[in-house]
């Protein structure tokens, strides 16, 4: 897409989660792995991305889940071959176990998390990928009774789980990075500083997301400067202001965020500053360009690609 491999560009499969493209009625159906069959999803998705001119793909939840890829292709190696046939590579895999699969504080749930991380890491490594990105739990609604405070004790206990997840992934040749999310326990500037202070940098890296950091009222470039030694992959998405900190956080929370996101170059992120910051810190790695549930994904990807090549590549060069 751009650069002599200093920055390679990938697309998170969530960018393809357009209800019209897949003939479904509601975005929340994408959280169900069975709504769109693996055979119907993967070839079409890879063909779209292969034709887009980007370098790689990030696996995610729903029909783009790694287990669905395994069902479609039979093995991680055959999946890797199908991706490579389109001129792509698997750059990263997003892990949603802490976001969607129950209470991480439950001992039985922790065992499941660790087993899932091990299985996912084995798949990613066999598919030629060495990066797993973990989302963290969504906060409890602000007026819940009793409330859940994201204080030092909460962060310490969850960081212990993240360290263990990172250790398990590292044993399999995969690096774990934690990812900020709007209204999640890793969202605001102080959340990021706390979790990066409490997780072990030997086992846990950081994947800054320009949009989610912006919706939390912070400057992505400043956070990159302060934590650049922990960063090997980045998420590029634009954002609009106005996200309320106090909001009902129910099953529709992720869909409610869509109106605050925009294609790269069409929101409030200072992209020239962002790219100068990456350049000045000699960042080399993956930039995952995404937009949750983009309308007309091929056109959205093409627009982002043109903006990056025209407006941002000269800055990095």
PDB file of C-alpha atoms in Angstrom:
ATOM      1  CA  UNK A   1       0.000   0.000   0.000  1.00  0.00           C
ATOM      2  CA  UNK A   2       2.772   2.460   0.952  1.00  0.00           C
ATOM      3  CA  UNK A   3       6.347   2.566   2.143  1.00  0.00           C
ATOM      4  CA  UNK A   4       9.115   0.074   1.630  1.00  0.00           C
ATOM      5  CA  UNK A   5       7.743  -2.128   4.377  1.00  0.00           C
ATOM      6  CA  UNK A   6       8.440   0.329   7.190  1.00  0.00           C
ATOM      7  CA  UNK A   7       4.715   0.534   7.674  1.00  0.00           C
ATOM      8  CA  UNK A   8       2.515  -2.199   6.258  1.00  0.00           C
ATOM      9  CA  UNK A   9      -1.216  -1.728   6.095  1.00  0.00           C
ATOM     10  CA  UNK A  10      -3.843  -4.214   7.127  1.00  0.00           C
ATOM     11  CA  UNK A  11      -7.614  -4.202   7.366  1.00  0.00           C
ATOM     12  CA  UNK A  12      -9.542  -5.493  10.366  1.00  0.00           C
ATOM     13  CA  UNK A  13     -12.346  -7.692   9.084  1.00  0.00           C
ATOM     14  CA  UNK A  14     -14.863  -5.619  11.064  1.00  0.00           C
ATOM     15  CA  UNK A  15     -14.526  -3.118   8.212  1.00  0.00           C
ATOM     16  CA  UNK A  16     -16.441  -5.593   6.044  1.00  0.00           C
ATOM     17  CA  UNK A  17     -19.289  -5.960   8.546  1.00  0.00           C
ATOM     18  CA  UNK A  18     -21.804  -4.041   6.460  1.00  0.00           C
ATOM     19  CA  UNK A  19     -25.279  -5.515   6.910  1.00  0.00           C
ATOM     20  CA  UNK A  20     -26.203  -4.798   3.283  1.00  0.00           C
ATOM     21  CA  UNK A  21     -23.086  -6.533   1.969  1.00  0.00           C
ATOM     22  CA  UNK A  22     -23.997  -9.739   3.808  1.00  0.00           C
ATOM     23  CA  UNK A  23     -27.777  -9.564   3.615  1.00  0.00           C
ATOM     24  CA  UNK A  24     -28.502  -9.426   7.334  1.00  0.00           C
ATOM     25  CA  UNK A  25     -30.813  -7.095   9.219  1.00  0.00           C
ATOM     26  CA  UNK A  26     -28.820  -5.891  12.233  1.00  0.00           C
ATOM     27  CA  UNK A  27     -25.158  -5.323  13.121  1.00  0.00           C
ATOM     28  CA  UNK A  28     -25.487  -7.290  16.359  1.00  0.00           C
ATOM     29  CA  UNK A  29     -25.987 -10.429  14.275  1.00  0.00           C
ATOM     30  CA  UNK A  30     -22.287 -10.247  13.468  1.00  0.00           C
ATOM     31  CA  UNK A  31     -21.554 -11.284  17.067  1.00  0.00           C
ATOM     32  CA  UNK A  32     -23.060 -14.675  16.283  1.00  0.00           C
ATOM     33  CA  UNK A  33     -20.544 -16.827  14.431  1.00  0.00           C
ATOM     34  CA  UNK A  34     -23.311 -18.922  12.883  1.00  0.00           C
ATOM     35  CA  UNK A  35     -25.402 -16.253  11.130  1.00  0.00           C
ATOM     36  CA  UNK A  36     -23.087 -16.101   8.106  1.00  0.00           C
ATOM     37  CA  UNK A  37     -21.664 -19.501   7.244  1.00  0.00           C
ATOM     38  CA  UNK A  38     -17.868 -19.775   6.963  1.00  0.00           C
ATOM     39  CA  UNK A  39     -18.149 -20.954   3.360  1.00  0.00           C
ATOM     40  CA  UNK A  40     -20.180 -17.876   2.461  1.00  0.00           C
ATOM     41  CA  UNK A  41     -17.936 -15.422   4.292  1.00  0.00           C
ATOM     42  CA  UNK A  42     -14.297 -16.196   3.782  1.00  0.00           C
ATOM     43  CA  UNK A  43     -13.855 -16.418   0.018  1.00  0.00           C
ATOM     44  CA  UNK A  44     -15.888 -13.259  -0.546  1.00  0.00           C
ATOM     45  CA  UNK A  45     -14.094 -11.381   2.237  1.00  0.00           C
ATOM     46  CA  UNK A  46     -10.631 -12.368   1.040  1.00  0.00           C
ATOM     47  CA  UNK A  47     -11.488 -11.545  -2.561  1.00  0.00           C
ATOM     48  CA  UNK A  48     -12.604  -8.036  -1.543  1.00  0.00           C
ATOM     49  CA  UNK A  49      -9.467  -7.435   0.495  1.00  0.00           C
ATOM     50  CA  UNK A  50      -7.170  -8.990  -2.072  1.00  0.00           C
ATOM     51  CA  UNK A  51      -8.484  -6.574  -4.688  1.00  0.00           C
ATOM     52  CA  UNK A  52      -8.033  -3.573  -2.382  1.00  0.00           C
ATOM     53  CA  UNK A  53      -4.248  -3.337  -2.607  1.00  0.00           C
ATOM     54  CA  UNK A  54      -3.608  -3.569   1.138  1.00  0.00           C
ATOM     55  CA  UNK A  55      -1.016  -5.869   2.700  1.00  0.00           C
ATOM     56  CA  UNK A  56      -2.730  -7.926   5.387  1.00  0.00           C
ATOM     57  CA  UNK A  57      -5.804  -8.838   7.393  1.00  0.00           C
ATOM     58  CA  UNK A  58      -6.678  -8.807  11.071  1.00  0.00           C
ATOM     59  CA  UNK A  59      -8.950 -11.627  12.203  1.00  0.00           C
ATOM     60  CA  UNK A  60     -11.725 -10.662  14.578  1.00  0.00           C
ATOM     61  CA  UNK A  61     -15.025 -11.817  16.096  1.00  0.00           C
ATOM     62  CA  UNK A  62     -18.138 -13.124  14.334  1.00  0.00           C
ATOM     63  CA  UNK A  63     -17.833 -14.583  10.833  1.00  0.00           C
ATOM     64  CA  UNK A  64     -14.205 -13.407  10.747  1.00  0.00           C
ATOM     65  CA  UNK A  65     -13.361 -15.530  13.797  1.00  0.00           C
ATOM     66  CA  UNK A  66     -10.354 -17.825  13.605  1.00  0.00           C
ATOM     67  CA  UNK A  67     -12.438 -20.912  14.306  1.00  0.00           C
ATOM     68  CA  UNK A  68     -14.646 -20.071  11.335  1.00  0.00           C
ATOM     69  CA  UNK A  69     -11.501 -19.855   9.201  1.00  0.00           C
ATOM     70  CA  UNK A  70     -10.503 -23.268  10.505  1.00  0.00           C
ATOM     71  CA  UNK A  71     -13.931 -24.632   9.593  1.00  0.00           C
ATOM     72  CA  UNK A  72     -13.706 -23.198   6.078  1.00  0.00           C
ATOM     73  CA  UNK A  73     -10.126 -24.184   5.244  1.00  0.00           C
ATOM     74  CA  UNK A  74      -9.419 -27.158   7.482  1.00  0.00           C
ATOM     75  CA  UNK A  75      -6.123 -25.927   8.919  1.00  0.00           C
ATOM     76  CA  UNK A  76      -4.249 -22.748   9.727  1.00  0.00           C
ATOM     77  CA  UNK A  77      -1.730 -23.594   7.021  1.00  0.00           C
ATOM     78  CA  UNK A  78      -4.436 -23.845   4.341  1.00  0.00           C
ATOM     79  CA  UNK A  79      -5.953 -20.607   5.582  1.00  0.00           C
ATOM     80  CA  UNK A  80      -2.546 -18.963   5.272  1.00  0.00           C
ATOM     81  CA  UNK A  81      -2.331 -20.249   1.692  1.00  0.00           C
ATOM     82  CA  UNK A  82      -5.786 -18.875   0.831  1.00  0.00           C
ATOM     83  CA  UNK A  83      -4.778 -15.491   2.225  1.00  0.00           C
ATOM     84  CA  UNK A  84      -1.452 -15.553   0.365  1.00  0.00           C
ATOM     85  CA  UNK A  85      -3.196 -16.394  -2.921  1.00  0.00           C
ATOM     86  CA  UNK A  86      -4.769 -12.922  -2.714  1.00  0.00           C
ATOM     87  CA  UNK A  87      -1.397 -11.259  -2.081  1.00  0.00           C
ATOM     88  CA  UNK A  88      -2.145 -10.841   1.618  1.00  0.00           C
ATOM     89  CA  UNK A  89      -0.829 -12.057   4.941  1.00  0.00           C
ATOM     90  CA  UNK A  90      -2.362 -12.558   8.351  1.00  0.00           C
ATOM     91  CA  UNK A  91      -0.969  -9.645  10.331  1.00  0.00           C
ATOM     92  CA  UNK A  92      -2.868  -9.959  13.631  1.00  0.00           C
ATOM     93  CA  UNK A  93      -5.747 -11.557  15.423  1.00  0.00           C
ATOM     94  CA  UNK A  94      -8.167  -9.743  17.732  1.00  0.00           C
ATOM     95  CA  UNK A  95      -9.075 -11.654  20.914  1.00  0.00           C
ATOM     96  CA  UNK A  96     -12.528 -10.907  22.345  1.00  0.00           C
ATOM     97  CA  UNK A  97     -12.559 -13.360  25.233  1.00  0.00           C
ATOM     98  CA  UNK A  98     -12.327 -10.631  27.852  1.00  0.00           C
ATOM     99  CA  UNK A  99     -14.980  -8.553  26.122  1.00  0.00           C
ATOM    100  CA  UNK A 100     -17.704 -11.023  25.240  1.00  0.00           C
ATOM    101  CA  UNK A 101     -17.231 -14.243  27.178  1.00  0.00           C
ATOM    102  CA  UNK A 102     -18.207 -13.669  30.791  1.00  0.00           C
ATOM    103  CA  UNK A 103     -16.593 -12.614  34.061  1.00  0.00           C
ATOM    104  CA  UNK A 104     -12.801 -12.825  33.946  1.00  0.00           C
ATOM    105  CA  UNK A 105     -12.712 -12.871  37.765  1.00  0.00           C
ATOM    106  CA  UNK A 106     -14.316 -16.319  37.856  1.00  0.00           C
ATOM    107  CA  UNK A 107     -11.680 -19.040  38.215  1.00  0.00           C
ATOM    108  CA  UNK A 108     -13.352 -21.349  35.707  1.00  0.00           C
ATOM    109  CA  UNK A 109     -13.627 -18.487  33.230  1.00  0.00           C
ATOM    110  CA  UNK A 110      -9.940 -17.701  33.664  1.00  0.00           C
ATOM    111  CA  UNK A 111      -9.036 -21.277  32.777  1.00  0.00           C
ATOM    112  CA  UNK A 112     -11.173 -20.991  29.649  1.00  0.00           C
ATOM    113  CA  UNK A 113      -9.497 -17.691  28.755  1.00  0.00           C
ATOM    114  CA  UNK A 114      -6.048 -19.212  29.048  1.00  0.00           C
ATOM    115  CA  UNK A 115      -7.037 -22.252  26.999  1.00  0.00           C
ATOM    116  CA  UNK A 116      -8.582 -20.020  24.323  1.00  0.00           C
ATOM    117  CA  UNK A 117      -5.439 -17.857  24.181  1.00  0.00           C
ATOM    118  CA  UNK A 118      -3.302 -20.975  23.747  1.00  0.00           C
ATOM    119  CA  UNK A 119      -5.477 -22.345  20.929  1.00  0.00           C
ATOM    120  CA  UNK A 120      -5.702 -18.974  19.190  1.00  0.00           C
ATOM    121  CA  UNK A 121      -1.959 -18.380  19.460  1.00  0.00           C
ATOM    122  CA  UNK A 122      -1.244 -21.801  17.971  1.00  0.00           C
ATOM    123  CA  UNK A 123      -3.540 -20.988  15.056  1.00  0.00           C
ATOM    124  CA  UNK A 124      -2.029 -17.539  14.483  1.00  0.00           C
ATOM    125  CA  UNK A 125       1.517 -18.837  14.535  1.00  0.00           C
ATOM    126  CA  UNK A 126       0.686 -21.584  12.060  1.00  0.00           C
ATOM    127  CA  UNK A 127      -0.953 -18.945   9.850  1.00  0.00           C
ATOM    128  CA  UNK A 128       2.290 -16.932   9.841  1.00  0.00           C
ATOM    129  CA  UNK A 129       1.214 -14.326  12.375  1.00  0.00           C
ATOM    130  CA  UNK A 130       2.909 -13.264  15.623  1.00  0.00           C
ATOM    131  CA  UNK A 131       0.516 -10.627  17.046  1.00  0.00           C
ATOM    132  CA  UNK A 132      -2.619 -11.108  19.154  1.00  0.00           C
ATOM    133  CA  UNK A 133      -4.570  -8.016  20.195  1.00  0.00           C
ATOM    134  CA  UNK A 134      -6.808  -8.237  23.261  1.00  0.00           C
ATOM    135  CA  UNK A 135      -9.818  -6.077  23.958  1.00  0.00           C
ATOM    136  CA  UNK A 136     -10.658  -5.514  27.620  1.00  0.00           C
ATOM    137  CA  UNK A 137     -14.035  -5.604  29.395  1.00  0.00           C
ATOM    138  CA  UNK A 138     -16.597  -2.881  28.938  1.00  0.00           C
ATOM    139  CA  UNK A 139     -17.193  -0.756  32.016  1.00  0.00           C
ATOM    140  CA  UNK A 140     -20.319  -1.257  34.099  1.00  0.00           C
ATOM    141  CA  UNK A 141     -23.019   1.355  33.494  1.00  0.00           C
ATOM    142  CA  UNK A 142     -22.179   4.380  35.628  1.00  0.00           C
ATOM    143  CA  UNK A 143     -25.271   4.172  37.858  1.00  0.00           C
ATOM    144  CA  UNK A 144     -25.245   0.402  38.391  1.00  0.00           C
ATOM    145  CA  UNK A 145     -25.843  -0.764  41.957  1.00  0.00           C
ATOM    146  CA  UNK A 146     -23.344  -1.779  43.153  1.00  0.00           C
ATOM    147  CA  UNK A 147     -20.922   0.197  40.980  1.00  0.00           C
ATOM    148  CA  UNK A 148     -17.657  -1.193  39.617  1.00  0.00           C
ATOM    149  CA  UNK A 149     -14.757   1.200  40.055  1.00  0.00           C
ATOM    150  CA  UNK A 150     -11.763   0.918  37.735  1.00  0.00           C
ATOM    151  CA  UNK A 151      -9.326   1.576  40.551  1.00  0.00           C
ATOM    152  CA  UNK A 152      -5.841   0.343  41.298  1.00  0.00           C
ATOM    153  CA  UNK A 153      -7.079  -2.934  42.793  1.00  0.00           C
ATOM    154  CA  UNK A 154      -9.232  -3.711  39.737  1.00  0.00           C
ATOM    155  CA  UNK A 155      -6.378  -2.900  37.365  1.00  0.00           C
ATOM    156  CA  UNK A 156      -3.903  -4.975  39.377  1.00  0.00           C
ATOM    157  CA  UNK A 157      -6.138  -8.055  39.341  1.00  0.00           C
ATOM    158  CA  UNK A 158      -6.949  -7.824  35.647  1.00  0.00           C
ATOM    159  CA  UNK A 159      -3.290  -7.136  34.862  1.00  0.00           C
ATOM    160  CA  UNK A 160      -2.383 -10.423  36.521  1.00  0.00           C
ATOM    161  CA  UNK A 161      -4.703 -12.154  34.038  1.00  0.00           C
ATOM    162  CA  UNK A 162      -3.259 -10.193  31.121  1.00  0.00           C
ATOM    163  CA  UNK A 163       0.289 -11.078  32.149  1.00  0.00           C
ATOM    164  CA  UNK A 164      -0.647 -14.747  32.198  1.00  0.00           C
ATOM    165  CA  UNK A 165      -2.323 -14.439  28.791  1.00  0.00           C
ATOM    166  CA  UNK A 166       0.810 -12.762  27.441  1.00  0.00           C
ATOM    167  CA  UNK A 167       3.007 -15.495  28.881  1.00  0.00           C
ATOM    168  CA  UNK A 168       0.891 -18.232  27.284  1.00  0.00           C
ATOM    169  CA  UNK A 169       0.948 -16.473  23.908  1.00  0.00           C
ATOM    170  CA  UNK A 170       4.694 -15.835  24.117  1.00  0.00           C
ATOM    171  CA  UNK A 171       5.353 -19.522  24.717  1.00  0.00           C
ATOM    172  CA  UNK A 172       3.815 -20.072  21.283  1.00  0.00           C
ATOM    173  CA  UNK A 173       5.722 -17.305  19.508  1.00  0.00           C
ATOM    174  CA  UNK A 174       2.937 -14.731  19.625  1.00  0.00           C
ATOM    175  CA  UNK A 175       3.046 -11.276  21.227  1.00  0.00           C
ATOM    176  CA  UNK A 176       0.010  -9.967  23.117  1.00  0.00           C
ATOM    177  CA  UNK A 177      -1.025  -6.304  22.835  1.00  0.00           C
ATOM    178  CA  UNK A 178      -3.873  -4.692  24.755  1.00  0.00           C
ATOM    179  CA  UNK A 179      -6.275  -2.406  22.899  1.00  0.00           C
ATOM    180  CA  UNK A 180      -8.309   0.592  24.135  1.00  0.00           C
ATOM    181  CA  UNK A 181     -12.036   0.626  23.443  1.00  0.00           C
ATOM    182  CA  UNK A 182     -14.670   3.306  23.946  1.00  0.00           C
ATOM    183  CA  UNK A 183     -16.385   2.789  27.338  1.00  0.00           C
ATOM    184  CA  UNK A 184     -14.072  -0.111  28.191  1.00  0.00           C
ATOM    185  CA  UNK A 185     -11.896  -0.323  31.284  1.00  0.00           C
ATOM    186  CA  UNK A 186      -9.002   0.592  28.969  1.00  0.00           C
ATOM    187  CA  UNK A 187     -10.184   3.817  27.360  1.00  0.00           C
ATOM    188  CA  UNK A 188      -9.222   7.023  29.137  1.00  0.00           C
ATOM    189  CA  UNK A 189      -5.659   8.333  29.411  1.00  0.00           C
ATOM    190  CA  UNK A 190      -5.400   7.320  33.079  1.00  0.00           C
ATOM    191  CA  UNK A 191      -6.661   3.804  32.209  1.00  0.00           C
ATOM    192  CA  UNK A 192      -3.893   3.397  29.656  1.00  0.00           C
ATOM    193  CA  UNK A 193      -1.212   4.632  32.034  1.00  0.00           C
ATOM    194  CA  UNK A 194      -2.469   2.390  34.843  1.00  0.00           C
ATOM    195  CA  UNK A 195      -2.677  -0.793  32.803  1.00  0.00           C
ATOM    196  CA  UNK A 196       0.690  -0.247  31.153  1.00  0.00           C
ATOM    197  CA  UNK A 197       2.246   0.392  34.567  1.00  0.00           C
ATOM    198  CA  UNK A 198       0.714  -2.759  36.036  1.00  0.00           C
ATOM    199  CA  UNK A 199       1.312  -5.179  33.162  1.00  0.00           C
ATOM    200  CA  UNK A 200       4.720  -6.706  32.565  1.00  0.00           C
ATOM    201  CA  UNK A 201       6.328  -5.251  29.401  1.00  0.00           C
ATOM    202  CA  UNK A 202       8.044  -8.573  28.773  1.00  0.00           C
ATOM    203  CA  UNK A 203       4.642 -10.162  28.136  1.00  0.00           C
ATOM    204  CA  UNK A 204       2.163  -7.377  27.343  1.00  0.00           C
ATOM    205  CA  UNK A 205       2.438  -4.768  24.598  1.00  0.00           C
ATOM    206  CA  UNK A 206       0.089  -1.961  23.602  1.00  0.00           C
ATOM    207  CA  UNK A 207      -1.935  -1.367  20.433  1.00  0.00           C
ATOM    208  CA  UNK A 208      -3.064   2.289  20.363  1.00  0.00           C
ATOM    209  CA  UNK A 209      -6.282   2.961  18.483  1.00  0.00           C
ATOM    210  CA  UNK A 210      -6.541   6.525  17.229  1.00  0.00           C
ATOM    211  CA  UNK A 211     -10.348   6.621  17.305  1.00  0.00           C
ATOM    212  CA  UNK A 212     -10.949   5.121  20.732  1.00  0.00           C
ATOM    213  CA  UNK A 213      -8.225   7.244  22.300  1.00  0.00           C
ATOM    214  CA  UNK A 214      -9.797  10.327  20.708  1.00  0.00           C
ATOM    215  CA  UNK A 215     -13.310   9.503  21.948  1.00  0.00           C
ATOM    216  CA  UNK A 216     -11.795   9.288  25.429  1.00  0.00           C
ATOM    217  CA  UNK A 217     -10.633  12.886  25.157  1.00  0.00           C
ATOM    218  CA  UNK A 218      -6.933  12.147  24.657  1.00  0.00           C
ATOM    219  CA  UNK A 219      -4.394  12.827  21.928  1.00  0.00           C
ATOM    220  CA  UNK A 220      -3.218   9.589  20.264  1.00  0.00           C
ATOM    221  CA  UNK A 221       0.135  11.137  19.369  1.00  0.00           C
ATOM    222  CA  UNK A 222       0.898  12.078  22.967  1.00  0.00           C
ATOM    223  CA  UNK A 223       0.042   8.574  24.163  1.00  0.00           C
ATOM    224  CA  UNK A 224       2.230   7.081  21.438  1.00  0.00           C
ATOM    225  CA  UNK A 225       5.159   9.259  22.539  1.00  0.00           C
ATOM    226  CA  UNK A 226       4.834   8.168  26.160  1.00  0.00           C
ATOM    227  CA  UNK A 227       4.414   4.450  25.475  1.00  0.00           C
ATOM    228  CA  UNK A 228       6.219   3.909  22.159  1.00  0.00           C
ATOM    229  CA  UNK A 229       8.502   1.203  23.573  1.00  0.00           C
ATOM    230  CA  UNK A 230       5.433  -1.007  24.100  1.00  0.00           C
ATOM    231  CA  UNK A 231       3.982  -0.575  20.595  1.00  0.00           C
ATOM    232  CA  UNK A 232       4.429  -2.951  17.665  1.00  0.00           C
ATOM    233  CA  UNK A 233       1.054  -2.520  15.953  1.00  0.00           C
ATOM    234  CA  UNK A 234      -1.390   0.387  15.601  1.00  0.00           C
ATOM    235  CA  UNK A 235      -5.083   0.799  14.736  1.00  0.00           C
ATOM    236  CA  UNK A 236      -5.979   3.705  12.452  1.00  0.00           C
ATOM    237  CA  UNK A 237      -9.558   4.952  12.529  1.00  0.00           C
ATOM    238  CA  UNK A 238     -11.006   8.439  12.620  1.00  0.00           C
ATOM    239  CA  UNK A 239     -13.374   9.761  15.271  1.00  0.00           C
ATOM    240  CA  UNK A 240     -15.852  12.478  16.071  1.00  0.00           C
ATOM    241  CA  UNK A 241     -16.251  14.131  19.440  1.00  0.00           C
ATOM    242  CA  UNK A 242     -19.218  13.996  21.754  1.00  0.00           C
ATOM    243  CA  UNK A 243     -19.088  10.522  23.284  1.00  0.00           C
ATOM    244  CA  UNK A 244     -20.704  10.729  26.731  1.00  0.00           C
ATOM    245  CA  UNK A 245     -18.700   9.157  29.538  1.00  0.00           C
ATOM    246  CA  UNK A 246     -21.908   8.299  31.371  1.00  0.00           C
ATOM    247  CA  UNK A 247     -23.994   6.122  29.080  1.00  0.00           C
ATOM    248  CA  UNK A 248     -26.131   3.023  29.470  1.00  0.00           C
ATOM    249  CA  UNK A 249     -23.785   0.174  28.559  1.00  0.00           C
ATOM    250  CA  UNK A 250     -25.947  -2.683  27.345  1.00  0.00           C
ATOM    251  CA  UNK A 251     -25.894  -5.130  24.421  1.00  0.00           C
ATOM    252  CA  UNK A 252     -26.203  -2.224  22.008  1.00  0.00           C
ATOM    253  CA  UNK A 253     -23.178  -0.314  23.265  1.00  0.00           C
ATOM    254  CA  UNK A 254     -20.843  -1.187  20.388  1.00  0.00           C
ATOM    255  CA  UNK A 255     -23.438  -0.312  17.766  1.00  0.00           C
ATOM    256  CA  UNK A 256     -24.082   2.991  19.565  1.00  0.00           C
ATOM    257  CA  UNK A 257     -20.459   3.966  18.992  1.00  0.00           C
ATOM    258  CA  UNK A 258     -20.601   3.707  15.215  1.00  0.00           C
ATOM    259  CA  UNK A 259     -21.909   7.254  14.778  1.00  0.00           C
ATOM    260  CA  UNK A 260     -18.755   8.595  16.437  1.00  0.00           C
ATOM    261  CA  UNK A 261     -16.360   6.824  14.053  1.00  0.00           C
ATOM    262  CA  UNK A 262     -15.277   7.842  10.572  1.00  0.00           C
ATOM    263  CA  UNK A 263     -13.022   6.727   7.778  1.00  0.00           C
ATOM    264  CA  UNK A 264      -9.395   7.787   8.114  1.00  0.00           C
ATOM    265  CA  UNK A 265      -9.203  11.428   7.056  1.00  0.00           C
ATOM    266  CA  UNK A 266     -12.852  12.287   7.670  1.00  0.00           C
ATOM    267  CA  UNK A 267     -12.900  12.917  11.426  1.00  0.00           C
ATOM    268  CA  UNK A 268     -11.060  14.892  14.074  1.00  0.00           C
ATOM    269  CA  UNK A 269      -7.827  12.909  14.447  1.00  0.00           C
ATOM    270  CA  UNK A 270      -4.765  15.010  13.599  1.00  0.00           C
ATOM    271  CA  UNK A 271      -3.301  12.578  11.060  1.00  0.00           C
ATOM    272  CA  UNK A 272      -0.237  14.632  10.055  1.00  0.00           C
ATOM    273  CA  UNK A 273       0.741  14.872  13.728  1.00  0.00           C
ATOM    274  CA  UNK A 274       0.137  11.141  14.189  1.00  0.00           C
ATOM    275  CA  UNK A 275       2.315  10.158  11.237  1.00  0.00           C
ATOM    276  CA  UNK A 276       5.076  12.593  12.235  1.00  0.00           C
ATOM    277  CA  UNK A 277       5.074  11.016  15.696  1.00  0.00           C
ATOM    278  CA  UNK A 278       5.427   7.518  14.266  1.00  0.00           C
ATOM    279  CA  UNK A 279       8.182   8.713  11.953  1.00  0.00           C
ATOM    280  CA  UNK A 280      10.084  10.494  14.716  1.00  0.00           C
ATOM    281  CA  UNK A 281       9.995   7.357  16.887  1.00  0.00           C
ATOM    282  CA  UNK A 282      11.105   5.127  13.994  1.00  0.00           C
ATOM    283  CA  UNK A 283       7.957   3.045  14.131  1.00  0.00           C
ATOM    284  CA  UNK A 284       8.063   0.059  11.813  1.00  0.00           C
ATOM    285  CA  UNK A 285       5.175  -2.365  11.844  1.00  0.00           C
ATOM    286  CA  UNK A 286       1.523  -2.786  11.058  1.00  0.00           C
ATOM    287  CA  UNK A 287      -1.097  -0.083  10.734  1.00  0.00           C
ATOM    288  CA  UNK A 288      -4.560  -1.615  10.821  1.00  0.00           C
ATOM    289  CA  UNK A 289      -6.937   0.651   8.926  1.00  0.00           C
ATOM    290  CA  UNK A 290     -10.526   0.032   9.951  1.00  0.00           C
ATOM    291  CA  UNK A 291     -14.022   1.370  10.260  1.00  0.00           C
ATOM    292  CA  UNK A 292     -16.647  -0.572  12.180  1.00  0.00           C
ATOM    293  CA  UNK A 293     -19.425  -1.674   9.819  1.00  0.00           C
ATOM    294  CA  UNK A 294     -18.314   0.570   6.971  1.00  0.00           C
ATOM    295  CA  UNK A 295     -20.943   1.334   4.351  1.00  0.00           C
ATOM    296  CA  UNK A 296     -19.720   0.049   0.986  1.00  0.00           C
ATOM    297  CA  UNK A 297     -16.468  -1.457   2.350  1.00  0.00           C
ATOM    298  CA  UNK A 298     -14.533  -1.548  -0.964  1.00  0.00           C
ATOM    299  CA  UNK A 299     -15.131   2.173  -1.506  1.00  0.00           C
ATOM    300  CA  UNK A 300     -14.309   2.960   2.127  1.00  0.00           C
ATOM    301  CA  UNK A 301     -11.021   1.069   1.930  1.00  0.00           C
ATOM    302  CA  UNK A 302     -10.157   2.729  -1.379  1.00  0.00           C
ATOM    303  CA  UNK A 303     -10.858   6.176   0.097  1.00  0.00           C
ATOM    304  CA  UNK A 304      -8.685   5.491   3.133  1.00  0.00           C
ATOM    305  CA  UNK A 305      -5.904   4.144   0.939  1.00  0.00           C
ATOM    306  CA  UNK A 306      -5.959   7.224  -1.299  1.00  0.00           C
ATOM    307  CA  UNK A 307      -5.898   9.580   1.682  1.00  0.00           C
ATOM    308  CA  UNK A 308      -2.965   7.752   3.265  1.00  0.00           C
ATOM    309  CA  UNK A 309      -0.931   7.604   0.073  1.00  0.00           C
ATOM    310  CA  UNK A 310      -1.636  11.202  -0.905  1.00  0.00           C
ATOM    311  CA  UNK A 311      -1.580  13.006   2.441  1.00  0.00           C
ATOM    312  CA  UNK A 312       0.362  10.886   4.914  1.00  0.00           C
ATOM    313  CA  UNK A 313       3.004   8.863   3.085  1.00  0.00           C
ATOM    314  CA  UNK A 314       4.992  11.989   2.100  1.00  0.00           C
ATOM    315  CA  UNK A 315       5.131  12.989   5.771  1.00  0.00           C
ATOM    316  CA  UNK A 316       6.508   9.645   6.892  1.00  0.00           C
ATOM    317  CA  UNK A 317       9.008   9.638   4.052  1.00  0.00           C
TER     318      UNK A 317
END
